[in-house]
Amino acid sequence: MTNVFAGKNIILGVTGSIAAFKVAGWVSTLAKEEANVSVIMTDSARRFVTPLTFEALSGNKTYCSMFGSSDRDSMAHISLGREADLLLIAPATANTIARLANGIADDLLTTTALVTRAGVFICPAMNSKMYSHPATVTNIRKLKKIGYHVLDPAHGMMACKEEGEGRLAEWDDVAEYLAKALTEQEFIGKKVLITAGPTREPLDPARFLSNRSSGKMGYAMARSAFRRGADVTLISGPTALSCPTGVNRIEVESAQDMFDAVLKRSGKTDIIVKTSAVADYRPAKRAEHKVKKEQIEPHLCLKQNPDILYELGKRKTEGQILIGFAAESQDLRAAGMRKLKKKNLDLIAVNDISGTNSGFESENNQVLLLFSDGSVDLPHTSKQHTADLIWDKIVLLS
Ligand code: PMT
């Protein structure tokens, strides 16, 4: 993935919750991504984890007090707040949330929060009764009004052996919101519809026709569009992947299901990206009961599926951008150009599936981009990086 964290000054405020140990892993990940992480700990946070843990992981001093021995230490709230690209407070206790909501500045973390003009992200972590108490609910509402981003805690079993809302959010989700905050919002206000994965064409209750698409390329396209500020709907065939953060996923099974889901939304969409590998044919009849193996052959009579992208090309509205994908093992340029024209596309990403380290299922891809008036050869790289490079080109079309 394009490294959005490299060189960014991220202040992590750690407050007194048992979940403090979890954010040690977050610091380690951010440091590996080459972010410059400075940790501020409250007094209660130091009862759970030592400052040394964060110093070792971040490679930077951990700040614990308003009043230090050096000039920089005694003005830390000013210098840290001024230089920050992001302030992340995790885990954030009910007490810290209350102090922040009321502008109380009685320690280094809360004063830094008042000084900084960078985005502030807050990850509450507490017992579910504390989280749902009207005082906490009111304070969180106030924080949102101020413009702080409060990320919902997860649901589950907590250290106090109660189950409910209040567990610290998962890093993968938090990381996506932070990455979005550090990314240029080129697609703000744009509705983007992406299809991903294979379709399954049922023969009977046990069997189906399908293909090797894993959905990785389409999900990477969705992740990258979310980061750039788009309102993303992902129409996905069956995959083993979890829904990317911030994306609205609609799960479908067959080509006909995908056709219906896409066509229902396409008119109100600014950019449509068809990454999915749609089955061209389906069994002409779906048997109600499992077909006996001796009778399979007569049941393998096929019927053509609708071509969703061709239909979208016909219905393309003024200013709408239509992007197709193609998986080809030979004559990439000629095959891609034929599809670009036939389906009335603005861009087609032709995936080279002649090798094993690209195309279906692989983590990486090798893609040739074709426009009506030119082409770009993308490097062999990860699917996430490929997606970022494709969106860089889509920006130029919009
Ligand atoms: O999912 P992964 O494992 O990450 O793999 C990614 C991928 C290789 C599947 C993907 O990047 C890719 O190349 N997708 C297109 C696969 C393909 O072969 O498409 P096609 O040549 O059959 O179709 C061309 C375009 O028309 C595609 O955008 C397709 O979504 C669309 N189409 C095709 C048939 C059909 N009935 N309806 C369609 O909309």
mmCIF file of C-alpha atoms in Angstrom, residues 196-367:
data_model
loop_
_atom_site.group_PDB
_atom_site.id
_atom_site.type_symbol
_atom_site.label_atom_id
_atom_site.label_comp_id
_atom_site.label_asym_id
_atom_site.label_seq_id
_atom_site.Cartn_x
_atom_site.Cartn_y
_atom_site.Cartn_z
ATOM 1 C CA ALA A 196 -15.384 -7.323 -7.173
ATOM 2 C CA GLY A 197 -14.885 -11.062 -7.000
ATOM 3 C CA PRO A 198 -16.378 -13.891 -8.998
ATOM 4 C CA THR A 199 -20.010 -14.764 -9.603
ATOM 5 C CA ARG A 200 -21.415 -18.199 -8.843
ATOM 6 C CA GLU A 201 -23.858 -19.764 -11.235
ATOM 7 C CA PRO A 202 -25.777 -22.549 -9.508
ATOM 8 C CA LEU A 203 -26.379 -25.883 -11.182
ATOM 9 C CA ASP A 204 -28.182 -27.410 -8.204
ATOM 10 C CA PRO A 205 -28.191 -26.853 -4.395
ATOM 11 C CA ALA A 206 -24.647 -28.291 -4.173
ATOM 12 C CA ARG A 207 -22.802 -27.230 -7.321
ATOM 13 C CA PHE A 208 -22.006 -24.050 -9.211
ATOM 14 C CA LEU A 209 -19.886 -22.683 -12.068
ATOM 15 C CA SER A 210 -17.444 -19.962 -11.047
ATOM 16 C CA ASN A 211 -13.888 -18.682 -11.609
ATOM 17 C CA ARG A 212 -10.690 -17.995 -9.684
ATOM 18 C CA SER A 213 -11.296 -14.343 -8.787
ATOM 19 C CA SER A 214 -10.507 -13.732 -5.089
ATOM 20 C CA GLY A 215 -11.873 -10.174 -4.987
ATOM 21 C CA LYS A 216 -8.474 -8.782 -3.867
ATOM 22 C CA MET A 217 -8.120 -6.351 -6.770
ATOM 23 C CA GLY A 218 -11.666 -4.958 -6.406
ATOM 24 C CA TYR A 219 -11.393 -4.639 -2.630
ATOM 25 C CA ALA A 220 -8.083 -2.767 -3.073
ATOM 26 C CA MET A 221 -9.847 -0.383 -5.490
ATOM 27 C CA ALA A 222 -12.572 0.184 -2.864
ATOM 28 C CA ARG A 223 -10.054 0.820 -0.054
ATOM 29 C CA SER A 224 -8.155 3.347 -2.121
ATOM 30 C CA ALA A 225 -11.351 5.195 -3.181
ATOM 31 C CA PHE A 226 -12.499 5.446 0.462
ATOM 32 C CA ARG A 227 -9.160 6.930 1.464
ATOM 33 C CA ARG A 228 -9.558 9.596 -1.217
ATOM 34 C CA GLY A 229 -12.904 10.691 0.168
ATOM 35 C CA ALA A 230 -15.365 8.876 -2.135
ATOM 36 C CA ASP A 231 -18.690 7.481 -0.998
ATOM 37 C CA VAL A 232 -18.001 3.862 -1.946
ATOM 38 C CA THR A 233 -20.436 1.029 -2.628
ATOM 39 C CA LEU A 234 -18.848 -2.355 -3.241
ATOM 40 C CA ILE A 235 -20.949 -4.988 -4.962
ATOM 41 C CA SER A 236 -19.153 -8.204 -4.227
ATOM 42 C CA GLY A 237 -19.464 -11.765 -5.406
ATOM 43 C CA PRO A 238 -18.592 -14.498 -2.878
ATOM 44 C CA THR A 239 -15.092 -13.940 -1.416
ATOM 45 C CA ALA A 240 -13.255 -14.717 1.817
ATOM 46 C CA LEU A 241 -12.410 -11.028 2.347
ATOM 47 C CA SER A 242 -13.789 -8.764 5.056
ATOM 48 C CA CYS A 243 -15.485 -5.534 4.070
ATOM 49 C CA PRO A 244 -13.008 -2.647 3.746
ATOM 50 C CA THR A 245 -13.419 0.049 6.419
ATOM 51 C CA GLY A 246 -15.865 2.809 5.539
ATOM 52 C CA VAL A 247 -17.242 0.978 2.505
ATOM 53 C CA ASN A 248 -20.860 -0.063 1.981
ATOM 54 C CA ARG A 249 -20.757 -3.693 0.793
ATOM 55 C CA ILE A 250 -23.602 -5.445 -0.967
ATOM 56 C CA GLU A 251 -23.095 -9.177 -1.337
ATOM 57 C CA VAL A 252 -24.407 -10.954 -4.420
ATOM 58 C CA GLU A 253 -24.011 -14.427 -5.833
ATOM 59 C CA SER A 254 -24.867 -14.791 -9.510
ATOM 60 C CA ALA A 255 -24.264 -12.592 -12.572
ATOM 61 C CA GLN A 256 -27.973 -11.828 -12.671
ATOM 62 C CA ASP A 257 -27.880 -10.715 -8.968
ATOM 63 C CA MET A 258 -24.908 -8.493 -9.791
ATOM 64 C CA PHE A 259 -26.672 -7.112 -12.858
ATOM 65 C CA ASP A 260 -29.724 -6.175 -10.755
ATOM 66 C CA ALA A 261 -27.663 -4.653 -7.906
ATOM 67 C CA VAL A 262 -25.475 -2.602 -10.277
ATOM 68 C CA LEU A 263 -28.228 -1.364 -12.584
ATOM 69 C CA LYS A 264 -30.359 -0.301 -9.606
ATOM 70 C CA ARG A 265 -27.615 2.121 -8.499
ATOM 71 C CA SER A 266 -25.724 3.021 -11.645
ATOM 72 C CA GLY A 267 -27.796 6.076 -12.636
ATOM 73 C CA LYS A 268 -26.837 7.970 -9.467
ATOM 74 C CA THR A 269 -23.153 7.039 -9.572
ATOM 75 C CA ASP A 270 -20.259 9.240 -10.718
ATOM 76 C CA ILE A 271 -17.645 6.540 -11.264
ATOM 77 C CA ILE A 272 -18.223 2.819 -11.911
ATOM 78 C CA VAL A 273 -15.352 0.344 -11.731
ATOM 79 C CA LYS A 274 -16.079 -3.215 -12.857
ATOM 80 C CA THR A 275 -13.263 -5.283 -11.411
ATOM 81 C CA SER A 276 -15.381 -8.418 -11.012
ATOM 82 C CA ALA A 277 -14.917 -11.538 -13.092
ATOM 83 C CA VAL A 278 -18.498 -12.159 -14.154
ATOM 84 C CA ALA A 279 -19.339 -15.652 -15.418
ATOM 85 C CA ASP A 280 -20.270 -15.337 -19.080
ATOM 86 C CA TYR A 281 -22.538 -18.401 -18.922
ATOM 87 C CA ARG A 282 -24.804 -20.075 -16.371
ATOM 88 C CA PRO A 283 -26.486 -23.487 -16.305
ATOM 89 C CA ALA A 284 -29.672 -22.991 -18.317
ATOM 90 C CA LYS A 285 -31.727 -24.519 -15.526
ATOM 91 C CA ARG A 286 -31.081 -24.646 -11.783
ATOM 92 C CA ALA A 287 -32.171 -28.053 -10.527
ATOM 93 C CA GLU A 288 -34.264 -27.940 -7.363
ATOM 94 C CA HIS A 289 -32.587 -31.067 -5.963
ATOM 95 C CA LYS A 290 -29.027 -32.318 -6.180
ATOM 96 C CA VAL A 291 -28.471 -33.811 -9.619
ATOM 97 C CA LYS A 292 -27.325 -37.454 -9.576
ATOM 98 C CA LYS A 293 -23.852 -37.793 -11.064
ATOM 99 C CA GLU A 294 -25.120 -40.034 -13.880
ATOM 100 C CA GLN A 295 -27.427 -37.184 -14.971
ATOM 101 C CA ILE A 296 -24.945 -34.300 -14.835
ATOM 102 C CA GLU A 297 -24.186 -34.125 -18.549
ATOM 103 C CA PRO A 298 -27.721 -33.307 -19.752
ATOM 104 C CA HIS A 299 -27.892 -30.658 -17.041
ATOM 105 C CA LEU A 300 -24.781 -28.897 -18.316
ATOM 106 C CA CYS A 301 -26.637 -26.969 -20.956
ATOM 107 C CA LEU A 302 -25.542 -23.305 -20.715
ATOM 108 C CA LYS A 303 -27.228 -19.973 -21.239
ATOM 109 C CA GLN A 304 -25.430 -16.633 -21.737
ATOM 110 C CA ASN A 305 -25.470 -14.135 -18.867
ATOM 111 C CA PRO A 306 -26.181 -10.444 -19.458
ATOM 112 C CA ASP A 307 -23.071 -8.326 -20.033
ATOM 113 C CA ILE A 308 -23.386 -5.797 -17.203
ATOM 114 C CA LEU A 309 -20.615 -3.505 -18.422
ATOM 115 C CA TYR A 310 -21.935 -3.448 -21.983
ATOM 116 C CA GLU A 311 -25.335 -2.441 -20.604
ATOM 117 C CA LEU A 312 -23.714 0.290 -18.458
ATOM 118 C CA GLY A 313 -21.866 1.553 -21.538
ATOM 119 C CA LYS A 314 -25.178 1.922 -23.361
ATOM 120 C CA ARG A 315 -26.781 3.785 -20.456
ATOM 121 C CA LYS A 316 -23.755 5.955 -19.572
ATOM 122 C CA THR A 317 -24.890 9.362 -18.329
ATOM 123 C CA GLU A 318 -23.288 12.773 -18.978
ATOM 124 C CA GLY A 319 -20.004 13.035 -17.066
ATOM 125 C CA GLN A 320 -20.161 9.467 -15.738
ATOM 126 C CA ILE A 321 -16.845 7.600 -15.795
ATOM 127 C CA LEU A 322 -16.900 3.917 -16.702
ATOM 128 C CA ILE A 323 -13.927 1.667 -16.030
ATOM 129 C CA GLY A 324 -13.588 -1.972 -17.000
ATOM 130 C CA PHE A 325 -11.066 -4.660 -16.156
ATOM 131 C CA ALA A 326 -9.968 -7.550 -18.374
ATOM 132 C CA ALA A 327 -7.916 -10.636 -17.625
ATOM 133 C CA GLU A 328 -5.853 -11.617 -20.668
ATOM 134 C CA SER A 329 -2.945 -13.955 -21.290
ATOM 135 C CA GLN A 330 -2.027 -12.814 -24.833
ATOM 136 C CA ASP A 331 -2.409 -9.778 -27.141
ATOM 137 C CA LEU A 332 -3.272 -7.635 -24.106
ATOM 138 C CA ARG A 333 -3.407 -4.369 -26.008
ATOM 139 C CA ALA A 334 -5.604 -5.550 -28.887
ATOM 140 C CA ALA A 335 -7.989 -7.506 -26.643
ATOM 141 C CA GLY A 336 -8.266 -4.607 -24.193
ATOM 142 C CA MET A 337 -8.829 -2.037 -26.948
ATOM 143 C CA ARG A 338 -11.686 -4.136 -28.399
ATOM 144 C CA LYS A 339 -13.437 -4.235 -24.987
ATOM 145 C CA LEU A 340 -12.817 -0.514 -24.341
ATOM 146 C CA LYS A 341 -14.598 0.399 -27.584
ATOM 147 C CA LYS A 342 -17.351 -2.221 -27.511
ATOM 148 C CA LYS A 343 -18.374 -1.358 -23.937
ATOM 149 C CA ASN A 344 -18.016 2.437 -24.317
ATOM 150 C CA LEU A 345 -15.412 2.716 -21.518
ATOM 151 C CA ASP A 346 -13.208 5.625 -20.448
ATOM 152 C CA LEU A 347 -10.493 3.287 -19.230
ATOM 153 C CA ILE A 348 -9.771 -0.438 -19.162
ATOM 154 C CA ALA A 349 -7.223 -2.085 -16.870
ATOM 155 C CA VAL A 350 -5.885 -5.146 -18.637
ATOM 156 C CA ASN A 351 -4.508 -7.728 -16.202
ATOM 157 C CA ASP A 352 -1.714 -9.944 -17.438
ATOM 158 C CA ILE A 353 -2.605 -13.464 -16.326
ATOM 159 C CA SER A 354 0.165 -15.238 -18.248
ATOM 160 C CA GLY A 355 2.349 -15.570 -15.113
ATOM 161 C CA THR A 356 1.628 -16.875 -11.624
ATOM 162 C CA ASN A 357 2.469 -13.704 -9.678
ATOM 163 C CA SER A 358 -0.242 -11.518 -11.181
ATOM 164 C CA GLY A 359 -3.964 -11.554 -11.973
ATOM 165 C CA PHE A 360 -6.308 -14.039 -10.295
ATOM 166 C CA GLU A 361 -5.748 -14.748 -6.557
ATOM 167 C CA SER A 362 -2.231 -13.301 -6.427
ATOM 168 C CA GLU A 363 -1.294 -10.505 -4.003
ATOM 169 C CA ASN A 364 0.354 -8.692 -6.921
ATOM 170 C CA ASN A 365 -0.660 -7.546 -10.336
ATOM 171 C CA GLN A 366 0.721 -6.462 -13.692
ATOM 172 C CA VAL A 367 -1.648 -4.102 -15.451
#
